Coordinates of C-alpha atoms in Angstrom, one line a residue:
Chain Y
M865 CA 58.1 -9.7 24.1
T866 CA 60.3 -9.1 27.2
D867 CA 57.6 -10.9 29.1
D868 CA 58.2 -13.9 27.0
L869 CA 61.9 -13.8 27.7
A870 CA 61.2 -13.5 31.4
L871 CA 58.9 -16.5 31.2
V872 CA 61.5 -18.5 29.3
E873 CA 64.2 -17.7 31.9
R874 CA 61.9 -18.6 34.7
F875 CA 61.1 -21.9 33.1
L876 CA 64.8 -22.7 32.4
R877 CA 65.8 -22.1 36.0
A878 CA 63.9 -25.2 37.2
R879 CA 62.2 -26.6 34.1
G880 CA 59.1 -26.8 36.2
E881 CA 55.7 -28.0 35.0
D882 CA 53.8 -24.8 36.1
E883 CA 56.3 -22.5 34.2
F884 CA 55.9 -24.7 31.1
R885 CA 52.1 -24.6 31.3
T886 CA 52.3 -20.8 31.4
L887 CA 54.3 -20.7 28.2
Y888 CA 52.1 -23.3 26.6
R889 CA 48.9 -21.4 27.3
A890 CA 50.3 -18.2 26.1
H891 CA 51.3 -19.5 22.7
T892 CA 49.5 -22.7 21.8
P893 CA 46.3 -21.1 20.4
A894 CA 48.4 -19.3 17.8
L895 CA 50.4 -22.5 17.1
Y896 CA 47.3 -24.6 16.8
A897 CA 45.6 -22.1 14.4
L898 CA 48.7 -22.1 12.3
A899 CA 48.9 -26.0 12.4
L900 CA 45.3 -26.3 11.3
R901 CA 46.0 -24.1 8.3
L902 CA 49.1 -25.9 7.3
T903 CA 47.3 -29.3 7.5
G904 CA 44.2 -28.2 5.7
G905 CA 42.1 -28.5 8.9
D906 CA 43.2 -31.9 10.0
Q907 CA 42.8 -31.6 13.8
G908 CA 44.7 -34.8 14.7
E909 CA 47.6 -33.9 12.5
A910 CA 47.6 -30.3 13.8
E911 CA 47.7 -31.6 17.4
D912 CA 50.6 -33.8 16.5
L913 CA 52.4 -30.9 15.1
V914 CA 51.8 -28.7 18.1
Q915 CA 53.0 -31.5 20.4
E916 CA 56.2 -32.2 18.4
S917 CA 56.9 -28.4 18.1
W918 CA 56.7 -28.0 21.9
V919 CA 59.0 -31.0 22.5
R920 CA 61.6 -29.4 20.1
A921 CA 61.1 -26.0 21.5
V922 CA 61.7 -27.1 25.1
R923 CA 64.9 -28.9 23.9
A924 CA 66.1 -25.8 22.2
L925 CA 64.8 -23.1 24.6
S926 CA 68.1 -22.6 26.2
S927 CA 69.4 -21.3 22.9
F928 CA 66.4 -19.0 22.4
R929 CA 67.5 -15.3 22.7
A930 CA 65.2 -12.3 22.3
R931 CA 66.7 -11.8 18.9
S932 CA 63.3 -12.7 17.5
A933 CA 59.9 -12.8 19.2
L934 CA 59.2 -16.1 20.9
R935 CA 56.0 -16.6 18.9
S936 CA 57.6 -16.3 15.5
W937 CA 60.4 -18.6 16.7
L938 CA 57.8 -21.2 17.8
C939 CA 55.8 -20.7 14.5
G940 CA 59.0 -21.3 12.5
L941 CA 59.7 -24.5 14.5
L942 CA 56.2 -25.7 13.7
V943 CA 56.4 -24.9 10.0
N944 CA 59.7 -26.8 9.8
V945 CA 58.3 -29.8 11.7
R946 CA 55.5 -29.9 9.2
R947 CA 57.9 -29.7 6.3
E948 CA 60.1 -32.6 7.7
R949 CA 57.0 -34.7 8.1
I950 CA 55.9 -34.1 4.5
R951 CA 59.4 -35.0 3.3
A952 CA 59.4 -38.1 5.4
D953 CA 56.0 -39.3 4.4
W954 CA 55.9 -39.7 0.6
R955 CA 52.2 -40.4 0.7
T956 CA 51.4 -36.9 1.6
V957 CA 54.0 -35.1 -0.6
D958 CA 51.8 -34.3 -3.5
A959 CA 48.5 -34.3 -1.8
P960 CA 48.1 -30.5 -1.3
D961 CA 49.0 -29.9 -4.9
I962 CA 46.5 -32.3 -6.5
E963 CA 43.5 -32.2 -4.2
P964 CA 40.8 -29.9 -5.3
A965 CA 39.7 -27.3 -2.8
A966 CA 37.1 -29.6 -1.5
D967 CA 33.4 -28.5 -1.6
T968 CA 33.4 -24.8 -2.2
S969 CA 29.6 -24.6 -2.6
G970 CA 29.0 -23.3 1.0
P971 CA 27.9 -19.7 1.5
D972 CA 30.7 -18.9 4.0
D973 CA 33.5 -16.9 2.3
A974 CA 35.9 -17.4 5.1
L975 CA 35.4 -21.2 4.9
D976 CA 36.0 -21.0 1.1
L977 CA 39.2 -19.2 1.7
E978 CA 40.3 -21.7 4.4
R979 CA 39.7 -24.5 2.0
A980 CA 41.5 -22.8 -0.8
I981 CA 44.5 -22.1 1.4
G982 CA 44.5 -25.7 2.4
A983 CA 44.8 -26.7 -1.2
L984 CA 47.7 -24.5 -2.0
P985 CA 51.1 -26.1 -2.7
E986 CA 53.2 -26.4 0.4
G987 CA 55.8 -23.7 -0.2
A988 CA 53.2 -21.1 -1.4
R989 CA 50.8 -22.0 1.5
D990 CA 53.4 -21.6 4.2
V991 CA 54.5 -18.2 3.0
F992 CA 50.9 -17.0 2.4
V993 CA 49.8 -18.0 5.9
L994 CA 52.8 -16.5 7.6
H995 CA 52.6 -13.3 5.6
D996 CA 49.0 -12.5 4.9
I997 CA 47.4 -14.0 8.0
Y998 CA 50.1 -13.7 10.6
G999 CA 51.7 -10.5 9.3
Y1000 CA 55.3 -11.7 9.3
T1001 CA 57.7 -9.8 7.0
H1002 CA 59.5 -11.5 4.2
R1003 CA 62.7 -11.2 6.1
E1004 CA 61.2 -12.9 9.2
I1005 CA 59.7 -15.7 7.0
A1006 CA 63.0 -16.2 5.2
E1007 CA 64.7 -16.7 8.5
M1008 CA 62.0 -19.1 9.8
L1009 CA 61.9 -21.2 6.7
G1010 CA 65.6 -21.1 5.8
I1011 CA 64.9 -19.5 2.4
V1012 CA 66.0 -16.2 0.8
E1013 CA 63.6 -13.2 0.8
G1014 CA 63.2 -13.3 -2.9
T1015 CA 61.8 -16.9 -2.7
S1016 CA 59.4 -15.7 0.0
K1017 CA 58.1 -12.9 -2.2
S1018 CA 57.7 -15.1 -5.3
Q1019 CA 55.9 -17.8 -3.3
L1020 CA 53.5 -15.2 -2.0
T1021 CA 52.8 -14.0 -5.5
R1022 CA 52.2 -17.5 -6.6
A1023 CA 49.9 -18.2 -3.7
R1024 CA 47.8 -15.1 -4.3
T1025 CA 47.5 -15.9 -8.0
L1026 CA 46.3 -19.4 -7.3
L1027 CA 43.9 -18.2 -4.6
R1028 CA 42.4 -15.6 -7.0
S1029 CA 41.8 -18.3 -9.6
S1030 CA 40.3 -20.8 -7.2
L1031 CA 37.9 -18.6 -5.4
P1032 CA 34.5 -17.8 -6.9
Chain C
M1302 CA 46.4 -8.8 5.6
T1303 CA 43.7 -11.5 5.3
D1304 CA 41.2 -11.3 8.1
L1305 CA 41.1 -14.9 9.3
P1306 CA 41.4 -16.0 13.0
R1307 CA 45.0 -16.2 14.2
E1308 CA 44.2 -18.2 17.3
R1309 CA 42.3 -21.4 17.9
Q1310 CA 41.9 -23.2 21.2
P1311 CA 42.9 -26.9 20.9
D1312 CA 41.3 -29.8 22.8
P1313 CA 42.3 -29.2 26.5
A1314 CA 43.6 -32.8 26.6
L1315 CA 46.4 -31.8 24.3
E1316 CA 48.0 -29.8 27.1
E1317 CA 48.1 -32.9 29.4
R1318 CA 49.6 -35.0 26.5
V1319 CA 52.3 -32.4 25.9
V1320 CA 53.2 -32.1 29.5
S1321 CA 53.2 -35.9 30.0
T1322 CA 55.5 -36.3 27.0
L1323 CA 57.9 -33.7 28.2
V1324 CA 58.0 -35.2 31.7
A1325 CA 58.6 -38.6 30.3
A1326 CA 61.5 -37.3 28.2
G1327 CA 63.0 -35.7 31.2
L1328 CA 62.6 -32.2 29.8
V1329 CA 60.1 -30.9 32.4
Q1330 CA 60.0 -31.6 36.1
R1331 CA 56.6 -32.8 37.4
R1332 CA 55.1 -30.4 40.0
R1333 CA 55.7 -31.6 43.6
A1334 CA 52.6 -33.2 45.0
W1335 CA 53.4 -31.7 48.4
P1336 CA 55.1 -28.5 49.3
I1337 CA 58.7 -29.0 50.1
W1338 CA 58.3 -28.3 53.8
V1339 CA 55.8 -31.2 54.1
A1340 CA 58.4 -33.6 52.6
A1341 CA 61.1 -32.2 54.8
A1342 CA 58.9 -32.6 57.9
A1343 CA 58.0 -36.2 56.9
A1344 CA 61.7 -36.9 56.5
V1345 CA 62.3 -35.7 60.1
V1346 CA 59.5 -37.9 61.4
V1347 CA 60.9 -40.9 59.5
L1348 CA 64.4 -40.4 61.0
A1349 CA 62.9 -40.0 64.5
I1350 CA 61.0 -43.3 64.3
G1351 CA 63.8 -45.2 62.7
V1352 CA 64.6 -45.6 59.0
S1353 CA 64.7 -49.4 59.1
E1354 CA 61.0 -49.6 60.0
L1355 CA 59.8 -47.1 57.4
R1356 CA 62.0 -47.9 54.5
P1357 CA 60.3 -46.8 51.2
K1358 CA 58.2 -49.5 49.6
H1359 CA 59.9 -49.1 46.3
T1360 CA 63.2 -50.8 47.4
A1361 CA 63.4 -52.1 43.8
V1362 CA 65.0 -48.8 42.9
R1363 CA 68.0 -50.0 44.7
G1364 CA 68.7 -52.5 41.9
N1365 CA 70.1 -51.5 38.5
T1366 CA 69.4 -49.2 35.7
Y1367 CA 68.1 -51.0 32.6
V1368 CA 67.8 -49.6 29.1
L1369 CA 64.7 -50.5 27.1
M1370 CA 65.4 -50.1 23.4
L1371 CA 62.3 -49.7 21.2
Y1372 CA 62.9 -51.4 17.8
E1373 CA 60.6 -50.3 14.9
D1374 CA 61.2 -53.4 12.8
S1375 CA 59.2 -54.5 9.8
S1376 CA 56.6 -55.9 12.1
Y1377 CA 56.1 -52.5 13.7
R1378 CA 52.8 -50.8 12.8
P1379 CA 53.3 -47.0 12.7
A1380 CA 50.5 -44.9 14.1
P1381 CA 47.8 -43.9 11.6
K1382 CA 48.2 -40.4 10.3
G1383 CA 47.0 -37.9 12.9
H1384 CA 47.2 -40.5 15.8
G1385 CA 50.9 -40.2 16.7
A1386 CA 50.1 -38.0 19.7
E1387 CA 47.8 -40.7 21.2
R1388 CA 50.7 -43.2 21.2
V1389 CA 53.1 -40.8 22.7
A1390 CA 50.5 -40.0 25.4
E1391 CA 50.0 -43.8 26.1
L1392 CA 53.8 -44.3 26.4
A1393 CA 53.9 -41.2 28.7
R1394 CA 51.2 -42.6 30.9
W1395 CA 53.1 -45.9 31.2
A1396 CA 56.3 -44.0 32.1
D1397 CA 54.4 -41.9 34.6
S1398 CA 53.1 -45.0 36.4
L1399 CA 56.7 -46.3 36.7
D1400 CA 57.8 -42.9 37.8
A1401 CA 55.3 -42.9 40.6
A1402 CA 56.9 -46.1 41.9
G1403 CA 60.4 -44.5 41.6
K1404 CA 61.3 -46.9 38.8
F1405 CA 61.6 -44.5 35.9
E1406 CA 64.7 -42.5 35.0
R1407 CA 64.2 -41.0 31.5
G1408 CA 63.2 -41.7 28.0
G1409 CA 62.8 -40.2 24.6
H1410 CA 63.0 -40.5 20.8
L1411 CA 66.2 -41.5 18.9
V1412 CA 66.6 -39.4 15.8
G1413 CA 68.7 -40.8 12.9
P1414 CA 69.0 -43.9 10.7
G1415 CA 68.4 -47.3 12.2
P1416 CA 65.5 -49.3 13.6
I1417 CA 65.7 -48.1 17.2
G1418 CA 63.1 -45.4 17.5
G1419 CA 63.4 -44.6 21.2
L1420 CA 64.6 -45.8 24.5
F1421 CA 63.6 -45.8 28.2
M1422 CA 65.9 -46.0 31.2
I1423 CA 64.2 -47.7 34.2
R1424 CA 65.2 -49.0 37.6
A1425 CA 64.6 -52.6 38.4
A1426 CA 65.7 -55.1 41.1
N1427 CA 67.1 -57.6 38.7
D1428 CA 66.9 -58.9 35.1
S1429 CA 63.6 -60.7 35.5
D1430 CA 62.0 -57.7 37.2
A1431 CA 63.2 -55.5 34.3
A1432 CA 61.7 -58.0 31.8
R1433 CA 58.4 -58.0 33.6
M1434 CA 58.3 -54.2 33.6
A1435 CA 59.2 -54.1 29.9
A1436 CA 56.4 -56.5 29.1
T1437 CA 53.9 -53.9 30.4
C1438 CA 55.1 -51.3 27.9
P1439 CA 52.4 -50.5 25.3
F1440 CA 55.0 -50.3 22.5
T1441 CA 54.8 -54.1 22.0
K1442 CA 51.1 -54.1 21.2
W1443 CA 51.9 -52.0 18.1
G1444 CA 54.2 -54.8 16.8
G1445 CA 57.3 -53.1 18.1
R1446 CA 60.1 -55.2 19.6
L1447 CA 61.7 -54.3 22.9
E1448 CA 65.2 -55.2 24.0
V1449 CA 66.2 -54.9 27.6
K1450 CA 69.8 -54.5 28.6
R1451 CA 71.4 -53.8 32.0
F1452 CA 73.2 -50.5 32.1
E1453 CA 76.6 -50.4 33.8
E1454 CA 78.6 -47.2 34.1

């Protein structure tokens, strides 16, 4: 993580393109995977999220301190960009709640799980992805999402219950 | 923990879009095309020959700064879901082309209530030159309205 801080400091000195690309390449695969999960696999929307997250991150990088890992800071930004978009676009607000978990007849268990995660309600899905896939603690998730730890825990329980009932 | 992949490589074009967007917003400095010593050496040569004969072609930058305000009125057609990045990239390419001619200062989104979604600051020789440059902005083809104002400090 100290490497990240060094990269950030090097970038901030000149805000150079090469230094930015180094940061981008180090963290974008994780951001993109997270964005795909939060959007239920919508590649265009996931790319939009990654782009917007980097724009915000670069604006705010000077306030980044090694208090948290750069990756979790970036993931938190991305999750919050996604939430703002959902709030701003009423058409998508309820979609994750009411859409069925698509076609779950395929033989691939991982694919079934991806689909089921994509169909979770927003709050439960964000916490599940961050906790059970990315390994963040409830304290880190609470900080990222601006919620209390108890909410993170209850959303995780809710997500797991829903997943158990939706998977074959 | 659930054993699903935690990393996925996006389309390589995304990196170029992100970089172009950041450059257009003035948040990242484009890499120098030539090493700095080449530029310095060229400057010495120019001085030796005589500045008046080799004045840069983009003398328009000696004009004024103009602000292009991007109005997202009722006629504006927002990008279809998932295609916002393409529009930003198109605007960034337009800004890059002005930048290459020394006619671009900065630009970006405006966040908050009101119809103005963003602005660009450009350099133009005069009002009509600024209007001509504004007409090439891709924003208008999406139904957006552009307003051009001369900026005076």
